[in-house]
Amino acid sequence: MQNPRWKVGGRAFAQIAQYHPELTALRRDLHAHPELGFEEVYTGRRVKEALQVCGVDEIHEGIGRTGLVAVVRGRSQSSGSMVGLRADMDALPITEHNDFSWKSCKQGLMHGCGHDGHTAMLVGAARYLAETRNFDGTAVLIFQPGEEGFAGARVMMEDGLFDRFPVQSIFAMHNWPALKPGTVGINTGPMMAAADRITIEITGRGGHGAHAYQTVDVVLVAAHIITAAQSIVSRNVRPIESAVVSLCAIHAGDLGAFSVLPGSATLVGTVRTFNPVVQELVEQRLKDLCSAIALGFGATATLHYERMYPATINTESEAVFAADVAESLVGADHVVRDLEPSMGAEDFSFMLQNKPGAYLRLGQGTGASGSALHNSRYDFNDDVLPLGSALHASLIEQAMPLPAA
């Protein structure tokens, strides 16, 4: 099935396009049955069934609790090479507001980030690779749980993923509504930021709002910290670097107690950076600022700084290779080789800390929903399924080409 709005070349796409109806049906079934991280039981079962039909050589379950790994061996094994491809499977705790027939059947859960599409694309690549085996080596197809805040990539690695499947390099891709369908984006450095969680606990002395002079007002302290925190990036981080400090929630007191000043307050937020040096700087400045401001008001403030996901950094040679592979499919005009990094985060970063590799963006446009990622009206654009599968498969074929006859 050739999409009339954009063209894709290559044998892999031509063959995989024939699977388009089946891939669409699988994707929509997964969309209708979303599951959170480490709860992907139905998803894993459907993936296993599809992989069995595809004819892959091995299927390994229970890696990282609900993760699966499929192995496909090439026509030749003389190179001894092994390359990994990864797709995430989990959904989000969002109530879906779409009204199509494949909308979520679970209240409060939906595939709002396109992981249903990522999973279907890797299944499509598995089918093609198992049918053709036009490569010299072993393809390792990783279906990962718990990307959305559960660090499923790290859990799979702790469960021996790369000990059991010692790939030389690894690749992943994510749909990107900001890019047009038929377009691929990548760069040779940071693709996504490190995501850190910050919690600031403020302790003062509560009391009656009519006698504020007898209290140590934690709401006032919190307000000063919130304001001052926004100076950290502008007055400490070099302008050519990137960082974001966002305090996103505050809890203090009781809305029903309008005349009571609370004795404690909690602020919660996030820090996003690309450079570990900047990350260290922001953490230290935030710690110093909180302590000093609280001290100035007679209160105390403690910063709890949790480093959740590291920055997603592509290795240069693998990123250039992946861009070249994409170009062989969609042409140079449809590959963005200097894509602007996102301040969002991605746990594929843990894999890239361990193995050379690259993370790509697959353009899908906003589609019929007109919505971006993590939106209650988002839906994956099924038109790009064959291209995503072909890109996965082509990474394998071109990374491990068959010996010349």
GROMACS .gro file of C-alpha atoms in nm:
model
  405
    1MET     CA    1   0.000   0.000   0.000
    2GLN     CA    2   0.177   0.316  -0.121
    3ASN     CA    3   0.061   0.633   0.049
    4PRO     CA    4  -0.016   0.886  -0.226
    5ARG     CA    5   0.109   1.183  -0.024
    6TRP     CA    6   0.469   1.070   0.011
    7LYS     CA    7   0.694   0.812  -0.148
    8VAL     CA    8   0.914   0.547   0.005
    9GLY     CA    9   1.164   0.335  -0.182
   10GLY     CA   10   1.331   0.003  -0.112
   11ARG     CA   11   1.245  -0.364  -0.115
   12ALA     CA   12   1.168  -0.374   0.257
   13PHE     CA   13   0.897  -0.109   0.234
   14ALA     CA   14   0.740  -0.267  -0.075
   15GLN     CA   15   0.704  -0.601   0.101
   16ILE     CA   16   0.600  -0.464   0.440
   17ALA     CA   17   0.334  -0.243   0.277
   18GLN     CA   18   0.150  -0.565   0.200
   19TYR     CA   19   0.116  -0.622   0.577
   20HIS     CA   20  -0.038  -0.279   0.633
   21PRO     CA   21  -0.393  -0.402   0.707
   22GLU     CA   22  -0.268  -0.658   0.961
   23LEU     CA   23  -0.035  -0.408   1.128
   24THR     CA   24  -0.317  -0.155   1.151
   25ALA     CA   25  -0.547  -0.412   1.308
   26LEU     CA   26  -0.280  -0.506   1.564
   27ARG     CA   27  -0.205  -0.143   1.644
   28ARG     CA   28  -0.570  -0.060   1.699
   29ASP     CA   29  -0.625  -0.367   1.913
   30LEU     CA   30  -0.335  -0.261   2.135
   31HIS     CA   31  -0.475   0.092   2.146
   32ALA     CA   32  -0.811  -0.042   2.266
   33HIS     CA   33  -0.642  -0.240   2.546
   34PRO     CA   34  -0.386  -0.005   2.707
   35GLU     CA   35  -0.175  -0.118   3.002
   36LEU     CA   36   0.059   0.069   3.233
   37GLY     CA   37   0.424  -0.015   3.291
   38PHE     CA   38   0.490  -0.373   3.411
   39GLU     CA   39   0.122  -0.454   3.361
   40GLU     CA   40   0.152  -0.528   2.987
   41VAL     CA   41   0.006  -0.879   3.010
   42TYR     CA   42  -0.247  -0.853   2.728
   43THR     CA   43  -0.001  -0.656   2.517
   44GLY     CA   44   0.273  -0.912   2.571
   45ARG     CA   45   0.040  -1.197   2.482
   46ARG     CA   46  -0.067  -1.029   2.159
   47VAL     CA   47   0.295  -0.954   2.069
   48LYS     CA   48   0.398  -1.314   2.137
   49GLU     CA   49   0.114  -1.447   1.921
   50ALA     CA   50   0.211  -1.213   1.638
   51LEU     CA   51   0.579  -1.308   1.663
   52GLN     CA   52   0.493  -1.677   1.650
   53VAL     CA   53   0.298  -1.616   1.331
   54CYS     CA   54   0.593  -1.417   1.193
   55GLY     CA   55   0.822  -1.717   1.236
   56VAL     CA   56   1.097  -1.563   1.446
   57ASP     CA   57   1.360  -1.806   1.574
   58GLU     CA   58   1.326  -1.741   1.947
   59ILE     CA   59   1.089  -1.562   2.183
   60HIS     CA   60   1.205  -1.487   2.537
   61GLU     CA   61   0.948  -1.370   2.791
   62GLY     CA   62   0.970  -1.218   3.138
   63ILE     CA   63   1.280  -1.007   3.082
   64GLY     CA   64   1.227  -0.698   3.292
   65ARG     CA   65   0.907  -0.853   3.430
   66THR     CA   66   0.677  -0.809   3.129
   67GLY     CA   67   0.932  -0.751   2.853
   68LEU     CA   68   0.986  -0.978   2.552
   69VAL     CA   69   1.280  -1.034   2.321
   70ALA     CA   70   1.257  -1.196   1.978
   71VAL     CA   71   1.559  -1.328   1.790
   72VAL     CA   72   1.583  -1.354   1.411
   73ARG     CA   73   1.895  -1.505   1.254
   74GLY     CA   74   2.012  -1.393   0.916
   75ARG     CA   75   2.075  -1.610   0.615
   76SER     CA   76   2.442  -1.601   0.710
   77GLN     CA   77   2.604  -1.590   1.054
   78SER     CA   78   2.964  -1.543   0.939
   79SER     CA   79   2.992  -1.186   1.071
   80GLY     CA   80   2.902  -1.283   1.426
   81SER     CA   81   2.728  -0.945   1.450
   82MET     CA   82   2.423  -0.874   1.665
   83VAL     CA   83   2.213  -0.558   1.640
   84GLY     CA   84   1.920  -0.460   1.861
   85LEU     CA   85   1.595  -0.279   1.788
   86ARG     CA   86   1.371  -0.157   2.068
   87ALA     CA   87   1.001  -0.066   2.092
   88ASP     CA   88   0.815   0.046   2.406
   89MET     CA   89   0.476  -0.110   2.490
   90ASP     CA   90   0.315   0.076   2.782
   91ALA     CA   91   0.034   0.331   2.794
   92LEU     CA   92  -0.046   0.635   3.007
   93PRO     CA   93  -0.286   0.709   3.297
   94ILE     CA   94  -0.500   0.943   3.084
   95THR     CA   95  -0.873   0.928   3.012
   96GLU     CA   96  -0.919   0.911   2.636
   97HIS     CA   97  -1.155   1.160   2.469
   98ASN     CA   98  -1.161   1.012   2.120
   99ASP     CA   99  -1.473   0.847   1.979
  100PHE     CA  100  -1.344   0.603   1.715
  101SER     CA  101  -1.414   0.233   1.739
  102TRP     CA  102  -1.069   0.143   1.873
  103LYS     CA  103  -1.067   0.393   2.160
  104SER     CA  104  -0.953   0.269   2.499
  105CYS     CA  105  -1.186   0.026   2.670
  106LYS     CA  106  -1.023   0.106   3.006
  107GLN     CA  107  -1.134   0.415   3.194
  108GLY     CA  108  -0.837   0.632   3.286
  109LEU     CA  109  -0.588   0.457   3.057
  110MET     CA  110  -0.492   0.527   2.697
  111HIS     CA  111  -0.210   0.500   2.446
  112GLY     CA  112  -0.145   0.872   2.439
  113CYS     CA  113   0.216   0.849   2.320
  114GLY     CA  114   0.201   0.602   2.033
  115HIS     CA  115   0.366   0.303   2.194
  116ASP     CA  116   0.095   0.090   2.036
  117GLY     CA  117   0.229   0.204   1.699
  118HIS     CA  118   0.590   0.147   1.800
  119THR     CA  119   0.508  -0.210   1.902
  120ALA     CA  120   0.319  -0.280   1.579
  121MET     CA  121   0.606  -0.140   1.369
  122LEU     CA  122   0.859  -0.370   1.534
  123VAL     CA  123   0.628  -0.667   1.479
  124GLY     CA  124   0.613  -0.569   1.112
  125ALA     CA  125   0.992  -0.561   1.097
  126ALA     CA  126   1.005  -0.903   1.266
  127ARG     CA  127   0.778  -1.052   1.001
  128TYR     CA  128   0.982  -0.910   0.714
  129LEU     CA  129   1.317  -1.010   0.865
  130ALA     CA  130   1.195  -1.364   0.936
  131GLU     CA  131   1.058  -1.401   0.583
  132THR     CA  132   1.361  -1.263   0.398
  133ARG     CA  133   1.665  -1.301   0.627
  134ASN     CA  134   1.869  -1.079   0.397
  135PHE     CA  135   2.139  -1.007   0.651
  136ASP     CA  136   2.451  -1.161   0.802
  137GLY     CA  137   2.416  -1.184   1.178
  138THR     CA  138   2.145  -1.179   1.444
  139ALA     CA  139   1.862  -0.931   1.495
  140VAL     CA  140   1.746  -0.882   1.854
  141LEU     CA  141   1.399  -0.728   1.876
  142ILE     CA  142   1.325  -0.583   2.220
  143PHE     CA  143   0.967  -0.517   2.331
  144GLN     CA  144   1.015  -0.308   2.642
  145PRO     CA  145   0.771  -0.242   2.927
  146GLY     CA  146   0.745   0.062   3.149
  147GLU     CA  147   0.896   0.348   2.951
  148GLU     CA  148   0.654   0.603   3.095
  149GLY     CA  149   0.825   0.677   3.426
  150PHE     CA  150   0.909   0.319   3.529
  151ALA     CA  151   1.258   0.297   3.371
  152GLY     CA  152   1.170  -0.031   3.202
  153ALA     CA  153   1.485  -0.015   2.989
  154ARG     CA  154   1.699  -0.013   3.301
  155VAL     CA  155   1.497  -0.295   3.455
  156MET     CA  156   1.547  -0.511   3.145
  157MET     CA  157   1.920  -0.441   3.157
  158GLU     CA  158   1.933  -0.528   3.528
  159ASP     CA  159   1.755  -0.850   3.434
  160GLY     CA  160   2.044  -0.944   3.204
  161LEU     CA  161   1.923  -0.812   2.869
  162PHE     CA  162   2.264  -0.731   2.726
  163ASP     CA  163   2.433  -1.025   2.899
  164ARG     CA  164   2.197  -1.264   2.720
  165PHE     CA  165   2.188  -1.064   2.396
  166PRO     CA  166   2.523  -0.882   2.362
  167VAL     CA  167   2.433  -0.651   2.075
  168GLN     CA  168   2.704  -0.436   1.922
  169SER     CA  169   2.462  -0.147   1.866
  170ILE     CA  170   2.098  -0.063   1.930
  171PHE     CA  171   1.833   0.159   1.770
  172ALA     CA  172   1.489   0.289   1.861
  173MET     CA  173   1.243   0.533   1.715
  174HIS     CA  174   0.951   0.741   1.835
  175ASN     CA  175   0.667   0.891   1.637
  176TRP     CA  176   0.682   1.270   1.620
  177PRO     CA  177   0.368   1.474   1.541
  178ALA     CA  178   0.580   1.784   1.471
  179LEU     CA  179   0.731   1.615   1.164
  180LYS     CA  180   0.533   1.543   0.849
  181PRO     CA  181   0.457   1.180   0.759
  182GLY     CA  182   0.733   1.034   0.543
  183THR     CA  183   0.999   1.236   0.727
  184VAL     CA  184   1.267   1.109   0.966
  185GLY     CA  185   1.455   1.326   1.216
  186ILE     CA  186   1.778   1.264   1.405
  187ASN     CA  187   2.098   1.429   1.521
  188THR     CA  188   2.442   1.315   1.628
  189GLY     CA  189   2.420   1.425   1.990
  190PRO     CA  190   2.149   1.487   2.248
  191MET     CA  191   1.800   1.386   2.137
  192MET     CA  192   1.620   1.416   2.470
  193ALA     CA  193   1.702   1.563   2.808
  194ALA     CA  194   1.774   1.411   3.145
  195ALA     CA  195   1.464   1.410   3.366
  196ASP     CA  196   1.511   1.474   3.737
  197ARG     CA  197   1.239   1.494   4.000
  198ILE     CA  198   1.270   1.752   4.275
  199THR     CA  199   1.081   1.762   4.605
  200ILE     CA  200   1.128   2.051   4.844
  201GLU     CA  201   1.005   2.001   5.202
  202ILE     CA  202   0.957   2.329   5.391
  203THR     CA  203   0.904   2.335   5.768
  204GLY     CA  204   0.805   2.641   5.966
  205ARG     CA  205   0.558   2.715   6.244
  206GLY     CA  206   0.186   2.718   6.183
  207GLY     CA  207  -0.070   2.936   6.350
  208HIS     CA  208  -0.369   3.165   6.314
  209GLY     CA  209  -0.380   3.380   6.003
  210ALA     CA  210  -0.485   3.675   6.218
  211HIS     CA  211  -0.163   3.646   6.416
  212ALA     CA  212   0.087   3.580   6.139
  213TYR     CA  213   0.366   3.747   6.339
  214GLN     CA  214   0.360   3.444   6.571
  215THR     CA  215   0.423   3.202   6.286
  216VAL     CA  216   0.695   3.109   6.039
  217ASP     CA  217   0.493   3.127   5.720
  218VAL     CA  218   0.582   2.834   5.492
  219VAL     CA  219   0.351   2.959   5.216
  220LEU     CA  220   0.555   3.280   5.200
  221VAL     CA  221   0.879   3.081   5.199
  222ALA     CA  222   0.746   2.859   4.922
  223ALA     CA  223   0.651   3.162   4.714
  224HIS     CA  224   1.002   3.306   4.744
  225ILE     CA  225   1.161   2.974   4.651
  226ILE     CA  226   0.934   2.937   4.348
  227THR     CA  227   1.027   3.284   4.226
  228ALA     CA  228   1.397   3.256   4.300
  229ALA     CA  229   1.429   2.912   4.138
  230GLN     CA  230   1.359   3.073   3.802
  231SER     CA  231   1.686   3.268   3.832
  232ILE     CA  232   1.897   2.953   3.845
  233VAL     CA  233   1.905   2.896   3.471
  234SER     CA  234   1.913   3.262   3.365
  235ARG     CA  235   2.189   3.358   3.609
  236ASN     CA  236   2.397   3.040   3.642
  237VAL     CA  237   2.377   2.840   3.319
  238ARG     CA  238   2.565   2.956   3.011
  239PRO     CA  239   2.326   3.080   2.742
  240ILE     CA  240   2.458   2.825   2.491
  241GLU     CA  241   2.361   2.542   2.728
  242SER     CA  242   2.005   2.423   2.790
  243ALA     CA  243   1.825   2.370   3.120
  244VAL     CA  244   1.473   2.393   3.256
  245VAL     CA  245   1.365   2.421   3.621
  246SER     CA  246   0.990   2.384   3.670
  247LEU     CA  247   0.812   2.373   4.005
  248CYS     CA  248   0.485   2.214   3.906
  249ALA     CA  249   0.287   2.152   4.224
  250ILE     CA  250   0.255   2.291   4.576
  251HIS     CA  251   0.076   2.148   4.876
  252ALA     CA  252   0.031   2.349   5.193
  253GLY     CA  253  -0.253   2.375   5.436
  254ASP     CA  254  -0.623   2.302   5.390
  255LEU     CA  255  -0.846   2.485   5.144
  256GLY     CA  256  -1.126   2.470   5.400
  257ALA     CA  257  -0.916   2.637   5.669
  258PHE     CA  258  -0.893   2.987   5.526
  259SER     CA  259  -0.755   3.143   5.844
  260VAL     CA  260  -0.495   2.880   5.935
  261LEU     CA  261  -0.132   2.914   5.834
  262PRO     CA  262   0.017   2.565   5.788
  263GLY     CA  263   0.339   2.447   5.946
  264SER     CA  264   0.474   2.266   5.643
  265ALA     CA  265   0.466   2.285   5.265
  266THR     CA  266   0.585   2.066   4.981
  267LEU     CA  267   0.692   2.169   4.632
  268VAL     CA  268   0.732   1.916   4.351
  269GLY     CA  269   0.884   1.976   4.011
  270THR     CA  270   1.136   1.872   3.749
  271VAL     CA  271   1.478   1.969   3.617
  272ARG     CA  272   1.574   1.899   3.253
  273THR     CA  273   1.931   1.918   3.123
  274PHE     CA  274   2.153   1.768   2.853
  275ASN     CA  275   2.496   1.822   3.007
  276PRO     CA  276   2.591   1.640   3.333
  277VAL     CA  277   2.798   1.943   3.439
  278VAL     CA  278   2.491   2.165   3.406
  279GLN     CA  279   2.286   1.904   3.589
  280GLU     CA  280   2.528   1.912   3.884
  281LEU     CA  281   2.529   2.292   3.883
  282VAL     CA  282   2.150   2.320   3.886
  283GLU     CA  283   2.116   2.066   4.167
  284GLN     CA  284   2.372   2.246   4.386
  285ARG     CA  285   2.233   2.593   4.322
  286LEU     CA  286   1.878   2.475   4.395
  287LYS     CA  287   1.993   2.316   4.718
  288ASP     CA  288   2.178   2.631   4.828
  289LEU     CA  289   1.893   2.860   4.730
  290CYS     CA  290   1.626   2.662   4.916
  291SER     CA  291   1.832   2.643   5.232
  292ALA     CA  292   1.928   3.010   5.229
  293ILE     CA  293   1.579   3.143   5.157
  294ALA     CA  294   1.423   2.928   5.426
  295LEU     CA  295   1.690   3.033   5.676
  296GLY     CA  296   1.619   3.398   5.602
  297PHE     CA  297   1.259   3.348   5.715
  298GLY     CA  298   1.341   3.126   6.014
  299ALA     CA  299   1.223   2.809   5.839
  300THR     CA  300   1.402   2.505   5.703
  301ALA     CA  301   1.387   2.363   5.352
  302THR     CA  302   1.521   2.028   5.239
  303LEU     CA  303   1.572   1.939   4.874
  304HIS     CA  304   1.526   1.579   4.761
  305TYR     CA  305   1.679   1.548   4.414
  306GLU     CA  306   1.606   1.226   4.224
  307ARG     CA  307   1.783   1.155   3.896
  308MET     CA  308   1.526   0.956   3.703
  309TYR     CA  309   1.630   0.931   3.336
  310PRO     CA  310   1.967   1.038   3.194
  311ALA     CA  311   1.989   1.237   2.873
  312THR     CA  312   1.933   1.044   2.550
  313ILE     CA  313   2.259   1.091   2.359
  314ASN     CA  314   2.311   0.939   2.015
  315THR     CA  315   2.658   0.815   1.931
  316GLU     CA  316   2.788   0.992   1.623
  317SER     CA  317   2.867   0.703   1.389
  318GLU     CA  318   2.539   0.522   1.464
  319ALA     CA  319   2.337   0.842   1.418
  320VAL     CA  320   2.501   0.911   1.081
  321PHE     CA  321   2.442   0.549   0.980
  322ALA     CA  322   2.075   0.564   1.083
  323ALA     CA  323   2.027   0.887   0.890
  324ASP     CA  324   2.185   0.726   0.583
  325VAL     CA  325   1.950   0.429   0.616
  326ALA     CA  326   1.651   0.663   0.643
  327GLU     CA  327   1.771   0.853   0.337
  328SER     CA  328   1.783   0.529   0.138
  329LEU     CA  329   1.411   0.492   0.207
  330VAL     CA  330   1.265   0.842   0.189
  331GLY     CA  331   1.535   1.048   0.017
  332ALA     CA  332   1.765   1.321   0.145
  333ASP     CA  333   1.493   1.588   0.135
  334HIS     CA  334   1.289   1.396   0.392
  335VAL     CA  335   1.564   1.331   0.648
  336VAL     CA  336   1.634   1.603   0.905
  337ARG     CA  337   1.991   1.535   1.025
  338ASP     CA  338   2.005   1.823   1.275
  339LEU     CA  339   1.672   1.779   1.451
  340GLU     CA  340   1.629   2.009   1.748
  341PRO     CA  341   1.657   1.813   2.075
  342SER     CA  342   1.354   1.785   2.299
  343MET     CA  343   1.350   1.868   2.670
  344GLY     CA  344   1.130   1.562   2.719
  345ALA     CA  345   1.292   1.241   2.845
  346GLU     CA  346   1.320   0.880   2.733
  347ASP     CA  347   1.446   0.570   2.913
  348PHE     CA  348   1.614   0.438   2.597
  349SER     CA  349   1.887   0.665   2.737
  350PHE     CA  350   1.988   0.384   2.975
  351MET     CA  351   2.053   0.154   2.680
  352LEU     CA  352   2.255   0.423   2.503
  353GLN     CA  353   2.471   0.459   2.813
  354ASN     CA  354   2.559   0.091   2.774
  355LYS     CA  355   2.568   0.044   2.396
  356PRO     CA  356   2.641   0.259   2.089
  357GLY     CA  357   2.321   0.346   1.910
  358ALA     CA  358   2.072   0.605   1.796
  359TYR     CA  359   1.721   0.725   1.864
  360LEU     CA  360   1.520   0.846   1.566
  361ARG     CA  361   1.202   1.049   1.520
  362LEU     CA  362   0.948   0.916   1.272
  363GLY     CA  363   0.726   1.191   1.138
  364GLN     CA  364   0.355   1.121   1.169
  365GLY     CA  365   0.196   1.466   1.169
  366THR     CA  366  -0.090   1.540   1.404
  367GLY     CA  367  -0.321   1.317   1.201
  368ALA     CA  368  -0.697   1.327   1.222
  369SER     CA  369  -0.685   1.400   1.596
  370GLY     CA  370  -0.479   1.717   1.548
  371SER     CA  371  -0.317   1.640   1.883
  372ALA     CA  372   0.036   1.614   2.015
  373LEU     CA  373   0.180   1.345   2.239
  374HIS     CA  374   0.037   1.287   2.589
  375ASN     CA  375  -0.295   1.440   2.487
  376SER     CA  376  -0.635   1.284   2.554
  377ARG     CA  377  -0.724   1.309   2.184
  378TYR     CA  378  -0.397   1.178   2.046
  379ASP     CA  379  -0.394   0.880   1.810
  380PHE     CA  380  -0.111   0.715   1.621
  381ASN     CA  381  -0.112   0.773   1.244
  382ASP     CA  382  -0.148   0.425   1.091
  383ASP     CA  383  -0.027   0.553   0.753
  384VAL     CA  384   0.334   0.546   0.879
  385LEU     CA  385   0.332   0.188   1.009
  386PRO     CA  386   0.495   0.034   0.697
  387LEU     CA  387   0.762   0.304   0.687
  388GLY     CA  388   0.850   0.255   1.055
  389SER     CA  389   0.872  -0.122   1.005
  390ALA     CA  390   1.083  -0.078   0.691
  391LEU     CA  391   1.316   0.160   0.872
  392HIS     CA  392   1.364  -0.091   1.153
  393ALA     CA  393   1.428  -0.373   0.906
  394SER     CA  394   1.661  -0.166   0.690
  395LEU     CA  395   1.875  -0.078   0.993
  396ILE     CA  396   1.930  -0.451   1.039
  397GLU     CA  397   1.996  -0.526   0.671
  398GLN     CA  398   2.239  -0.238   0.623
  399ALA     CA  399   2.418  -0.282   0.957
  400MET     CA  400   2.479  -0.651   0.881
  401PRO     CA  401   2.488  -0.688   0.501
  402LEU     CA  402   2.518  -1.030   0.343
  403PRO     CA  403   2.868  -1.113   0.209
  404ALA     CA  404   2.918  -1.035  -0.157
  405ALA     CA  405   2.856  -1.339  -0.376
   0.00000   0.00000   0.00000
